[in-house]
Amino acid sequence: MALPQKKQQKSDATAARLSALNLPEGGAWAREARGAAKARVEAMGLPHPRDEYWKYTRPETLVAPQAPKAATFAPYESAVFGDIDRVNLVFVDGVFDPARSDDPAIGGVEIEPLAGVAAKDIHWARDLYGVLEARGQAPVERPLAALNTAYATEGVVIRVTGKAAKPVNLSYLQEALDTDVMIHNLVKVEAGADLTLLENGPAAGRLSKVLEVEVADGGAFHHVRTQGRAHERRAATHIFARLGKESTFKSFTLTVNGALTRNEAVIEFTGDDAVAHVAGACLGDGKDFHHDDTVFITHDAVNCESRQVFKKVLRNGAVGVFQGKILVTPVAQKTDGYQISQSLLLDEDSQFLAKPELEIYADDVACSHGSTSGAIDEEGLFYLRSRGVPKAEATDLMVIAFVAEALEEIEDPVIAADVLSRLEGWLHRRRNG
Amino acid sequence: MLEIRNLHVELAEEGKKILKGVDLTVEDGKVHAIMGPNGSGKSTLSYVLSGRDGYEVTKGSASMDGQDLLDMEPEERAAAGLFLAFQYPVEIPGVGNMTFLRTALNAQRKLRGEDEISSADFLKLIREKAKALKIDADMLKRPVNVGFSGGEKKRNEILQMALLEPKMCILDETDSGLDVDAMKLVAEGVNALRSEGRSFLVITHYQRLLDHIKPDVVHIMADGRIVKTGGPELALEVEHEGYADILAEEA
C-alpha cells in the first residue's frame, strides 16, 4: 500500500530532522511559540515528494538533516540597493552583525534583532510570531515554515509606527561554505504607517526564511528582494501577510541562479478595500536551476484587489514552477483578482510547470487568470534587428520586454532601476554563452 | 542604389509563391512608389529586402550599392543603410524609447567600425530630431511604442529614420491607420529627409499618401510582379479608375 508507506517515510524524515535540532533557549513567550510550532511540524510531517503541493519541486534537500554542500559565490557579489538611501542591516552566514550594520534608529520605525526579542519574557511579538504562519497552515500545509518558527534564532522584529524615514534593507551575506541557516523576520505596520523593506543576498547554502507581516488599517508595506547569485544555494522562503482595511501590500522578488528556490506567499485579506500585489521575475540558466513560486491569496473581505504577476525566463534545461491560488470566501463580494504566470522558454530543454487555481464562493467577483509558455517574440526580435541591433543583444531586450509586467509592480522608480540593472547585468554576462 | 533582378520568393513553410520575378532599380536620391491591390506582394518585398525570417528566395538578386543584401543579417543590412518603416511598429514593453534609439544607433556605428556616440551628443541629437516630428519628452521616455496612438507609432518610425540616416528607406503602408493631419506630419518628416544620397521606396495601397510625398516613379504591382511603371500621373490613374481597370489594360 502506497499510502502507509508515504506516511511512514514522512514521519521518519521528520523525526530524523527534528532529532538533529535543539529547541533554542528563550523567554516565556518564545518558548511557548517555538514549542507549539514544533508540535505543528510533528503533526504535519515535513514535505514529501508525493504531497500535492510538492509534486513539481523535490523537497528532499530542504528536508534532510544535513544541508548539501554549497560553495559561496565568486567573484564576490556587489551589493544591490547599495546606492539607495537606506538603513542597512547585515547578516553574515545567517547571524546579525551589528558592527557591519547601520544604526537602526530612524523615524517611524522600531527595529530589534530577534535574538534580543526572543530572550524577553514579554514582548508584543508574541501576538505575531508564528501566529500568521500557523493561520497559513490551512488549507495547505507549509511544514518548513513551522520548522522555521520553532528553530530560527536570527532575524529582525520591526514595528512601523509612522512613515518610515527610509527603506530598511536586510543584506544576507554568505561567506562560509556549506552553511545551513534559518531566519525569521516580523513586521508590524500600524494603522496608517508605511515601510519599504528590501532584502538581498543568498544568506546561506541552505536557507529557510519566514517573513510574517501584519498591515493594519490604512497601512502600506512595500517589499523588494533579490535572492543572490550563488549557484549552489537552496532556499525555502515563506511570506505570511494579514491585511487590514484599506491597506496596501506589494512584494516583488528577482531570482537569478540558485540550485533550488521555493518562494511561498500566503496572503489574507481581513479588512475591506485593501490591495495586495505579489510579483516575481526569475532567470534560470542550466539544468541545475529550479525555481518555484507558490502563492495562496485568501479574499475574506469586501472589495479587495489582488494581483499575482510571475515571469520566468528559462534556458539550457532550467525548470520553473508556478502554483497560484485565489480563494474567495462567501463574504468577499466585489473581489478583483488577477493572476498571470508566464514563461519564456529560450530552448526546448527548459520546462515550465504551472498550476493556477481559483476557488470562488462569492457571486459578485471579477477574477481572471492566465498562464502561458512561449518562445521569444519573433516579430519584436526582427523589429530590433532591422534597426541594427545584433541578434544576441536584441534577444536580451526581448527578455526585458517579457519580464516588464512583473518589474512594473515595483513602485519606487529608483529601486526598480536598480533591479533592472541587476537583471541586465545577468543577461549581459551570459550573452552568446 | 537599390537593384532588384528577377526576384522570386516563396513562403518558407508553405512553399506558396509570392514574388514571381520582380525587377526594380531605385537610383540615389529618387522616390519610387509601389502601389497595388492587397495580396500583390508589396509587403513581402519590403520584408525580404530587410531580412525577415520565413521567406525563401528561389531565384534572382537584390543588392544595395553593389552589396548583396540577401546574404546579410537584418542588422547588417541596417548598418549598410537600409531602413524599413513598419506598417505595424512593434511594442516593446520595459525598454525605454530613448534606450532603444541609442542602442540602435550605437549598434549600427559599432557594426560599421565607428565609435559610439556620447550620451551628451546623443541627447542633443535626439531632442533636435524629435522636436521636428513633434515628439515630446514623454514619448521618448515611455517604453517603445507601448500605448502610442497609430500616429505616434508612425512618427516614432520616422524619428528612427531621421536618427539612423539610412541611404535606402522603405515605407511599408505608412499611411495605414492615420488621419489626414497625422499623415501630413509623417509626410513632412519624410520630405525633410529627402536628399541626393537618400532613396525611398514608398509602398502604399492608396494614392493619398503620394499627394504629400511626391514620387519620381510609380510602379503598379500585381500577383508578384511589377506590371506597370510610370510617373506620378500613374498614381492618379489608380485613384480614378481603380486597380481592376489598369490591370485589365495590362492583361
XYZ file of C-alpha atoms in Angstrom:
684
model
C 0.000 0.000 0.000
C 1.396 3.319 -1.093
C -0.306 5.497 1.489
C 1.060 3.932 4.680
C 4.475 3.829 3.032
C 4.370 7.570 2.334
C 3.152 8.249 5.865
C 5.979 6.200 7.321
C 8.573 7.930 5.128
C 7.234 11.325 6.153
C 7.350 10.583 9.839
C 10.833 9.014 9.578
C 12.194 12.033 7.685
C 10.573 14.416 10.162
C 11.950 12.542 13.173
C 15.429 12.471 11.621
C 15.365 16.207 11.008
C 13.997 17.105 14.444
C 16.494 14.881 16.237
C 19.314 16.881 14.645
C 17.935 20.146 16.076
C 17.569 21.576 19.571
C 14.802 23.980 20.546
C 16.532 27.283 21.306
C 16.561 28.865 24.763
C 14.315 31.883 25.138
C 11.896 33.945 27.180
C 8.463 32.695 28.160
C 6.594 33.813 25.032
C 9.265 32.480 22.639
C 9.475 29.087 24.362
C 5.730 28.753 24.052
C 5.651 29.811 20.386
C 8.526 27.510 19.462
C 7.096 24.548 21.316
C 3.750 24.998 19.586
C 5.475 25.250 16.200
C 7.442 22.078 16.832
C 4.190 20.326 17.661
C 2.750 21.562 14.332
C 5.735 20.107 12.473
C 5.321 16.775 14.231
C 1.614 16.696 13.452
C 2.033 17.603 9.771
C 5.312 15.925 8.958
C 7.856 17.576 6.667
C 7.173 17.769 2.893
C 7.188 14.545 0.880
C 7.597 14.315 -2.927
C 4.068 12.940 -3.146
C 2.423 15.783 -1.245
C 0.023 17.647 -3.528
C 1.994 20.923 -3.453
C 5.406 19.255 -3.773
C 4.761 17.344 -6.981
C 6.814 19.705 -9.131
C 9.604 20.531 -6.670
C 11.581 17.853 -4.873
C 11.730 18.670 -1.151
C 14.422 16.151 -0.101
C 17.356 18.579 0.041
C 15.249 21.040 2.035
C 14.095 18.368 4.476
C 17.313 16.361 5.020
C 19.016 16.795 8.437
C 22.266 17.699 6.701
C 22.323 20.534 4.128
C 24.019 19.669 0.819
C 27.472 21.082 0.124
C 27.306 24.634 -1.193
C 30.064 26.871 -2.464
C 29.848 30.621 -1.927
C 29.548 32.972 -4.861
C 32.765 34.026 -6.523
C 33.503 36.675 -7.592
C 32.022 38.335 -4.538
C 28.605 39.741 -5.239
C 28.274 43.505 -5.426
C 25.546 44.816 -3.178
C 22.288 45.542 -4.903
C 20.399 48.541 -3.457
C 23.819 49.916 -2.421
C 23.101 53.360 -3.866
C 19.716 53.722 -2.224
C 19.441 55.830 0.914
C 18.517 53.102 3.367
C 19.177 51.576 6.761
C 21.332 48.553 6.044
C 21.227 45.606 8.442
C 23.772 42.913 7.703
C 23.551 39.201 8.391
C 26.723 37.164 7.872
C 26.007 33.489 7.307
C 22.644 33.994 8.949
C 23.865 35.848 12.038
C 23.028 39.514 12.570
C 26.225 41.578 12.610
C 25.656 44.937 14.347
C 29.232 46.071 13.624
C 28.652 45.907 9.861
C 25.136 47.326 10.097
C 23.844 50.884 10.145
C 22.367 52.408 13.285
C 18.782 51.176 13.081
C 17.332 54.254 14.778
C 15.263 56.039 12.130
C 11.991 57.894 12.285
C 8.771 55.908 12.173
C 10.356 52.517 12.775
C 11.490 50.435 15.746
C 13.912 47.654 14.856
C 15.157 44.935 17.202
C 17.118 41.755 16.475
C 15.025 38.624 17.004
C 17.609 37.176 19.395
C 17.037 40.009 21.878
C 13.266 39.953 21.484
C 13.072 36.193 21.976
C 15.058 36.439 25.224
C 12.396 38.653 26.827
C 9.531 37.152 28.786
C 7.008 39.677 27.500
C 7.004 41.287 24.066
C 4.346 42.338 21.521
C 5.982 39.915 19.069
C 4.090 37.076 20.758
C 0.914 38.258 19.006
C 2.530 37.809 15.605
C 5.450 35.372 15.801
C 4.281 32.035 14.476
C 0.704 33.305 14.629
C 0.374 34.229 10.953
C 2.416 31.166 9.999
C 0.013 28.942 11.991
C -3.012 30.589 10.315
C -1.363 29.954 6.948
C -1.195 26.182 7.534
C -4.753 25.654 6.352
C -5.976 24.577 3.907
C -2.468 23.883 2.565
C 0.247 22.738 4.984
C 3.585 24.542 4.978
C 5.635 22.487 7.438
C 9.002 24.063 6.522
C 7.643 27.380 7.794
C 6.585 25.837 11.104
C 10.028 24.255 11.393
C 11.491 27.722 10.941
C 9.234 29.216 13.632
C 10.386 26.514 16.054
C 14.127 26.728 15.452
C 15.047 30.148 13.975
C 17.041 32.350 16.328
C 18.009 35.099 13.887
C 16.015 37.809 12.176
C 14.602 41.237 12.832
C 11.457 42.396 14.546
C 10.161 45.645 13.093
C 7.347 47.827 14.303
C 6.348 50.624 11.951
C 4.600 53.425 13.764
C 4.590 56.113 11.079
C 6.013 56.740 7.655
C 9.471 55.162 7.747
C 12.134 57.804 7.121
C 13.919 55.483 4.703
C 13.774 51.910 3.442
C 15.143 49.139 5.646
C 17.487 46.774 3.817
C 18.400 43.320 5.037
C 21.666 42.153 3.456
C 22.284 38.437 3.739
C 25.949 37.701 3.119
C 27.151 34.172 2.548
C 30.814 33.815 3.497
C 31.346 30.284 4.822
C 30.952 27.021 2.919
C 28.004 24.659 3.397
C 26.004 26.976 5.659
C 22.542 25.993 6.893
C 20.529 28.940 8.138
C 17.069 29.863 9.434
C 15.924 33.464 9.536
C 12.575 34.652 10.842
C 11.503 38.281 10.383
C 8.450 40.024 11.788
C 6.940 43.264 10.542
C 4.029 45.003 12.198
C 2.815 48.003 10.228
C 0.484 50.008 12.442
C -2.568 51.900 11.192
C -1.591 54.447 8.529
C 2.119 53.591 8.765
C 4.330 52.859 5.778
C 7.521 50.828 5.263
C 9.652 49.702 2.343
C 11.624 46.547 3.165
C 14.465 45.486 0.884
C 16.252 42.160 1.064
C 19.232 40.955 -0.893
C 21.834 38.247 -0.926
C 21.892 34.457 -0.792
C 22.258 34.190 3.047
C 23.376 30.570 3.056
C 23.929 27.340 1.203
C 20.589 26.238 2.581
C 18.243 28.938 3.737
C 14.882 28.744 5.439
C 13.314 32.162 5.746
C 9.961 33.276 7.083
C 8.567 36.789 6.953
C 5.371 37.478 8.868
C 3.757 40.815 8.084
C 0.718 42.409 9.593
C -0.504 45.566 7.908
C -3.117 47.375 9.990
C -5.880 49.595 8.558
C -4.593 52.122 6.046
C -1.009 50.899 6.361
C 1.354 50.177 3.481
C 4.127 47.636 3.091
C 6.408 47.523 0.069
C 8.834 44.652 -0.261
C 11.518 44.163 -2.908
C 14.120 41.438 -2.767
C 16.820 39.831 -4.876
C 17.873 36.372 -3.838
C 21.584 36.277 -4.569
C 23.619 34.824 -7.392
C 25.255 31.863 -5.647
C 24.705 28.884 -7.945
C 24.569 26.157 -5.314
C 22.298 27.879 -2.826
C 18.941 26.371 -1.854
C 16.148 28.327 -0.270
C 12.655 27.790 1.055
C 11.094 31.147 1.836
C 7.651 31.979 3.147
C 5.790 35.240 3.406
C 2.667 35.301 5.575
C 0.682 38.524 5.422
C -2.528 39.646 7.061
C -4.030 42.804 5.645
C -6.411 45.225 7.328
C -8.907 47.672 5.879
C -7.621 49.936 3.075
C -4.108 48.616 3.478
C -1.540 48.024 0.738
C 0.883 45.133 0.405
C 3.287 44.825 -2.513
C 6.055 42.277 -2.827
C 8.460 41.688 -5.711
C 11.239 39.112 -5.961
C 14.037 38.801 -8.509
C 15.712 35.415 -8.646
C 18.759 34.641 -10.743
C 20.774 31.476 -10.213
C 20.378 29.135 -7.263
C 20.029 25.363 -7.437
C 16.630 25.351 -5.753
C 14.311 28.139 -4.719
C 10.824 27.714 -3.326
C 9.131 31.040 -2.600
C 5.750 30.813 -0.941
C 3.461 33.734 -0.257
C 0.328 33.334 1.827
C -1.821 36.431 1.963
C -5.088 37.016 3.716
C -7.407 39.990 3.380
C -9.221 40.570 6.649
C -10.305 44.195 6.087
C -12.248 45.693 3.185
C -10.839 47.773 0.308
C -7.256 46.510 0.603
C -4.719 45.810 -2.153
C -2.128 43.032 -2.424
C 0.291 42.530 -5.287
C 2.780 39.683 -5.392
C 5.189 39.563 -8.297
C 8.362 37.830 -9.310
C 10.805 37.514 -12.157
C 13.253 34.670 -12.382
C 16.064 33.979 -14.815
C 17.351 30.449 -14.925
C 20.201 29.048 -16.947
C 21.039 25.365 -16.866
C 19.535 22.122 -15.649
C 20.723 22.847 -12.106
C 18.262 25.693 -11.795
C 14.868 25.017 -10.249
C 12.569 27.837 -9.194
C 9.130 27.511 -7.639
C 6.629 30.253 -6.806
C 3.718 29.058 -4.709
C 1.110 31.666 -3.829
C -2.142 31.478 -1.884
C -4.345 34.550 -1.605
C -7.488 34.451 0.522
C -10.126 37.111 -0.035
C -12.167 37.229 3.154
C -13.272 40.886 2.947
C -15.205 43.088 0.547
C -13.782 44.981 -2.441
C -10.161 43.897 -2.195
C -7.785 43.723 -5.159
C -5.116 41.081 -5.587
C -2.591 40.693 -8.405
C -0.130 37.887 -8.990
C 2.379 38.540 -11.778
C 5.099 35.931 -12.283
C 7.528 35.778 -15.212
C 10.150 33.136 -15.754
C 12.934 33.131 -18.322
C 14.365 29.643 -18.680
C 17.143 28.177 -20.789
C 19.512 25.247 -21.066
C 17.241 22.899 -19.155
C 16.150 25.226 -16.347
C 12.862 24.430 -14.600
C 10.225 26.888 -13.396
C 7.141 26.115 -11.317
C 4.123 28.242 -10.511
C 1.319 27.230 -8.150
C -1.023 30.122 -7.568
C -4.378 30.160 -5.896
C -7.081 32.724 -5.331
C -9.659 31.740 -2.715
C -12.734 33.957 -2.449
C -14.925 33.290 0.580
C -18.708 33.873 0.504
C -18.386 37.278 2.193
C -15.756 38.614 -0.215
C -18.035 40.371 -2.710
C -16.541 42.832 -5.238
C -13.260 40.927 -5.210
C -10.920 41.852 -8.046
C -8.413 39.044 -8.518
C -5.835 38.797 -11.274
C -3.225 36.150 -11.797
C -0.752 35.749 -14.650
C 2.129 33.310 -14.829
C 4.226 33.146 -17.951
C 7.419 31.541 -19.037
C 9.767 32.402 -21.837
C 11.466 29.196 -22.883
C 14.652 30.028 -24.750
C 15.207 26.444 -25.882
C 13.449 23.093 -25.995
C 15.220 21.662 -22.941
C 13.694 24.035 -20.413
C 10.457 23.385 -18.623
C 7.634 25.368 -17.050
C 5.035 23.730 -14.821
C 2.025 25.804 -13.820
C -0.964 25.104 -11.644
C -3.310 28.090 -11.443
C -6.273 27.636 -9.114
C -9.377 29.694 -8.479
C -11.890 28.803 -5.770
C -14.759 31.257 -5.581
C -17.732 31.220 -3.212
C -18.991 34.794 -3.687
C -21.144 35.713 -6.678
C -20.143 39.302 -7.429
C -16.439 38.996 -8.204
C -14.060 39.590 -11.111
C -11.258 37.064 -11.196
C -9.061 36.346 -14.173
C -6.060 34.168 -14.632
C -3.757 33.149 -17.420
C -0.708 31.017 -17.877
C 1.434 30.799 -20.998
C 4.678 29.290 -22.200
C 6.326 30.550 -25.301
C 9.426 31.264 -27.281
C 10.840 34.705 -27.933
C 8.580 37.027 -29.923
C 9.975 36.812 -33.472
C 8.197 39.970 -34.584
C 9.850 42.046 -31.861
C 13.202 40.411 -32.456
C 13.063 41.264 -36.158
C 11.982 44.825 -35.385
C 15.048 45.360 -33.191
C 17.418 43.668 -35.640
C 16.046 45.719 -38.518
C 17.230 48.766 -36.570
C 20.757 47.392 -36.416
C 20.678 45.706 -33.007
C 22.553 42.380 -33.254
C 20.592 39.216 -32.503
C 22.100 38.469 -29.069
C 21.510 41.999 -27.824
C 18.029 42.074 -29.374
C 17.211 38.805 -27.593
C 18.207 40.382 -24.257
C 15.942 43.346 -24.924
C 13.071 40.977 -25.716
C 13.720 39.173 -22.411
C 13.438 42.504 -20.599
C 10.237 43.198 -22.533
C 8.912 39.831 -21.377
C 9.528 40.429 -17.667
C 8.476 44.096 -17.811
C 4.971 43.474 -16.446
C 6.451 41.963 -13.282
C 9.069 44.711 -12.893
C 6.328 47.323 -13.187
C 4.997 46.038 -9.878
C 7.914 47.798 -8.154
C 6.525 51.212 -7.319
C 9.692 53.132 -6.466
C 11.446 54.067 -9.741
C 14.927 54.154 -8.184
C 14.558 50.678 -6.689
C 13.027 49.419 -9.949
C 16.002 50.777 -11.912
C 18.400 49.010 -9.556
C 16.597 45.691 -10.031
C 16.527 46.207 -13.803
C 20.261 46.880 -13.909
C 20.861 43.678 -11.953
C 18.791 41.805 -14.496
C 20.577 43.457 -17.435
C 23.925 42.552 -15.913
C 22.923 38.914 -15.654
C 21.813 38.862 -19.290
C 24.924 40.655 -20.458
C 27.272 38.219 -18.736
C 25.532 35.330 -20.426
C 25.336 36.798 -23.900
C 26.441 34.270 -26.516
C 27.309 31.932 -23.685
C 21.171 52.470 -55.438
C 18.832 49.531 -54.940
C 18.782 46.898 -57.667
C 16.349 44.021 -57.699
C 16.643 41.480 -60.507
C 14.110 38.784 -61.346
C 13.355 38.187 -57.660
C 11.326 35.090 -56.885
C 10.213 34.468 -53.303
C 8.030 31.913 -51.625
C 6.827 31.395 -48.063
C 9.392 29.080 -46.493
C 6.859 26.843 -44.756
C 4.003 26.587 -47.210
C 6.017 26.896 -50.394
C 3.471 29.427 -51.645
C 4.940 31.660 -54.378
C 4.562 35.350 -53.521
C 7.039 37.213 -55.719
C 7.299 35.937 -59.263
C 10.106 37.885 -60.883
C 10.382 41.428 -59.561
C 12.682 43.831 -61.424
C 13.249 47.236 -59.892
C 16.006 49.834 -59.789
C 15.835 52.783 -57.382
C 18.504 55.354 -58.157
C 20.125 57.529 -55.478
C 18.019 60.456 -54.437
C 14.817 59.167 -56.055
C 11.456 58.362 -54.560
C 9.748 55.328 -56.037
C 6.257 54.289 -55.077
C 4.875 50.786 -55.321
C 1.119 50.542 -55.453
C -1.030 47.509 -55.837
C -4.040 45.618 -54.617
C -3.952 43.643 -51.379
C -2.021 40.415 -51.697
C 0.046 41.593 -54.642
C 3.316 41.039 -52.742
C 4.205 44.644 -51.795
C 4.821 44.000 -48.110
C 6.605 40.723 -48.823
C 9.066 42.666 -50.965
C 9.778 45.001 -48.038
C 10.292 42.087 -45.632
C 12.557 40.169 -47.989
C 14.709 43.237 -48.563
C 15.062 43.866 -44.826
C 15.746 40.224 -43.967
C 12.754 38.910 -42.091
C 12.655 35.141 -41.470
C 10.099 32.943 -43.147
C 10.752 33.770 -46.791
C 12.785 31.802 -49.260
C 14.395 33.439 -52.259
C 14.268 30.851 -55.028
C 15.684 32.968 -57.837
C 17.076 36.420 -58.535
C 19.037 39.005 -56.592
C 18.760 42.184 -54.567
C 21.677 44.497 -53.936
C 22.326 47.906 -52.476
C 25.287 49.856 -53.821
C 26.622 46.609 -55.212
C 26.410 44.720 -51.888
C 24.327 41.539 -51.964
C 21.534 42.254 -49.484
C 20.136 38.736 -49.429
C 23.355 37.388 -47.963
C 23.310 39.706 -44.932
C 21.724 39.511 -41.462
C 18.971 42.074 -40.811
C 21.261 44.107 -38.538
C 23.980 44.151 -41.202
C 21.517 45.445 -43.775
C 20.560 48.189 -41.327
C 24.191 49.117 -40.728
C 24.726 49.195 -44.506
C 21.999 51.829 -44.741
C 18.709 50.036 -45.275
C 15.685 51.061 -43.217
C 12.166 49.653 -43.119
C 9.401 51.757 -41.594
C 6.965 49.098 -40.380
C 3.288 49.001 -41.233
C 2.675 47.803 -37.674
C 5.513 49.037 -35.435
C 6.106 46.546 -32.633
C 5.518 47.385 -28.972
C 8.474 46.566 -26.717
C 7.411 46.938 -23.071
C 10.079 47.544 -20.469
C 12.531 49.083 -22.926
C 12.535 52.881 -22.924
C 12.258 54.501 -26.347
C 15.378 56.552 -25.698
C 17.370 53.480 -24.650
C 16.168 51.679 -27.772
C 17.138 54.550 -30.076
C 20.589 54.871 -28.556
C 21.138 51.109 -28.604
C 20.196 51.007 -32.304
C 22.373 53.970 -33.267
C 25.396 52.677 -31.363
C 24.919 49.130 -32.635
C 24.985 50.392 -36.225
C 28.035 52.545 -35.562
C 29.783 49.568 -33.988
C 28.945 47.323 -36.954
C 30.428 49.988 -39.241
C 33.562 50.211 -37.100
C 32.737 53.678 -35.782
C 32.912 54.984 -32.201
C 29.784 55.032 -30.036
C 28.079 58.385 -29.642
C 28.471 60.058 -26.245
C 25.405 60.435 -24.024
C 25.528 64.221 -24.259
C 25.783 64.231 -28.061
C 23.028 61.673 -28.328
C 20.721 63.685 -26.121
C 21.281 66.803 -28.200
C 20.749 64.910 -31.439
C 17.566 63.146 -30.358
C 15.991 66.296 -28.936
C 16.550 68.130 -32.183
C 15.150 65.303 -34.340
C 12.199 64.700 -32.011
C 11.204 68.355 -31.984
C 10.806 68.434 -35.757
C 8.387 65.491 -35.533
C 6.509 66.962 -32.550
C 7.605 64.042 -30.378
C 7.662 65.171 -26.755
C 9.929 64.112 -23.915
C 7.246 61.792 -22.562
C 7.151 59.766 -25.802
C 10.908 59.375 -25.620
C 10.761 58.132 -22.054
C 7.917 55.670 -22.479
C 8.565 52.065 -23.497
C 8.953 51.610 -27.260
C 5.553 52.107 -28.955
C 3.657 50.956 -25.845
C 0.390 52.856 -25.564
C 1.306 55.009 -28.570
C -1.543 56.043 -30.865
C -1.354 54.971 -34.516
C 0.016 58.390 -35.452
C 2.579 58.355 -32.641
C 3.843 54.951 -33.738
C 4.370 56.134 -37.301
C 6.057 59.341 -36.141
C 8.317 57.200 -33.994
C 9.255 55.222 -37.118
C 10.174 58.422 -38.922
C 12.143 59.570 -35.875
C 14.199 56.385 -36.077
C 14.730 57.020 -39.760
C 15.859 60.586 -39.089
C 18.238 59.431 -36.380
C 19.763 56.467 -38.217
C 20.156 58.384 -41.507
C 19.779 55.410 -43.840
C 20.583 55.526 -47.556
C 17.597 53.466 -48.599
C 14.256 53.905 -46.837
C 11.344 51.549 -47.366
C 7.999 52.786 -46.080
C 5.503 49.939 -45.757
C 1.912 51.259 -45.797
C 2.969 54.152 -43.601
C -0.372 55.859 -44.205
C -2.462 52.997 -42.846
C -4.398 53.927 -39.747
C -3.539 57.627 -39.975
C -5.919 60.549 -40.172
C -5.111 63.402 -42.558
C -3.272 65.535 -40.001
C -1.141 62.654 -38.789
C -0.344 61.696 -42.374
C 0.745 65.256 -43.176
C 3.055 65.319 -40.177
C 4.613 61.997 -41.172
C 4.960 63.119 -44.805
C 6.655 66.342 -43.722
C 9.104 64.289 -41.718
C 9.860 62.121 -44.728
C 10.162 65.082 -47.091
C 12.632 66.750 -44.748
C 14.845 63.685 -45.140
C 14.822 63.707 -48.936
C 18.308 64.334 -50.236
C 20.590 63.482 -53.116
C 22.142 60.495 -51.426
C 18.956 59.004 -49.985
C 16.342 56.985 -51.858
C 12.837 55.965 -50.868
C 10.592 53.085 -51.729
C 7.081 54.030 -50.660
C 4.677 51.116 -50.519
C 1.044 52.114 -50.387
C -2.385 50.922 -51.305
C -3.862 54.390 -51.733
C -2.800 57.381 -53.735
C -3.436 59.853 -50.890
C -0.008 59.479 -49.273
C 1.569 60.335 -52.627
C -0.164 63.726 -52.553
C 2.161 64.514 -49.671
C 5.256 62.510 -50.583
C 5.671 63.221 -54.301
C 7.191 60.216 -56.068
C 9.505 60.375 -59.079
C 8.396 56.976 -60.321
C 5.273 54.915 -59.653
C 5.075 51.144 -60.099
C 1.984 49.014 -60.050
C 2.449 45.568 -58.579
C 0.091 42.668 -59.108
C 0.403 38.970 -58.487
C 4.064 39.153 -57.506
C 5.292 41.249 -60.425
C 5.624 44.877 -61.375
C 3.141 45.196 -64.201
C 3.248 48.878 -64.990
C 5.664 51.745 -64.392
C 5.085 55.429 -64.973
C 5.318 58.919 -63.495
C 3.242 60.442 -60.681
C 0.239 60.530 -63.019
C 0.002 56.733 -62.719
C -0.979 57.109 -59.068
C -3.800 59.447 -60.032
C -4.966 56.946 -62.605
C -5.249 54.339 -59.848
C -7.199 56.777 -57.743
C -9.720 57.459 -60.519
C -10.013 54.115 -62.219
C -9.097 51.584 -59.509
C -6.700 48.693 -59.888
C -9.076 46.463 -61.825
C -9.171 48.680 -64.916
C -5.422 49.214 -65.016
C -4.714 45.539 -64.576
C -7.257 44.702 -67.269
C -5.479 47.062 -69.686
C -2.185 45.353 -68.976
C -3.540 41.845 -69.344
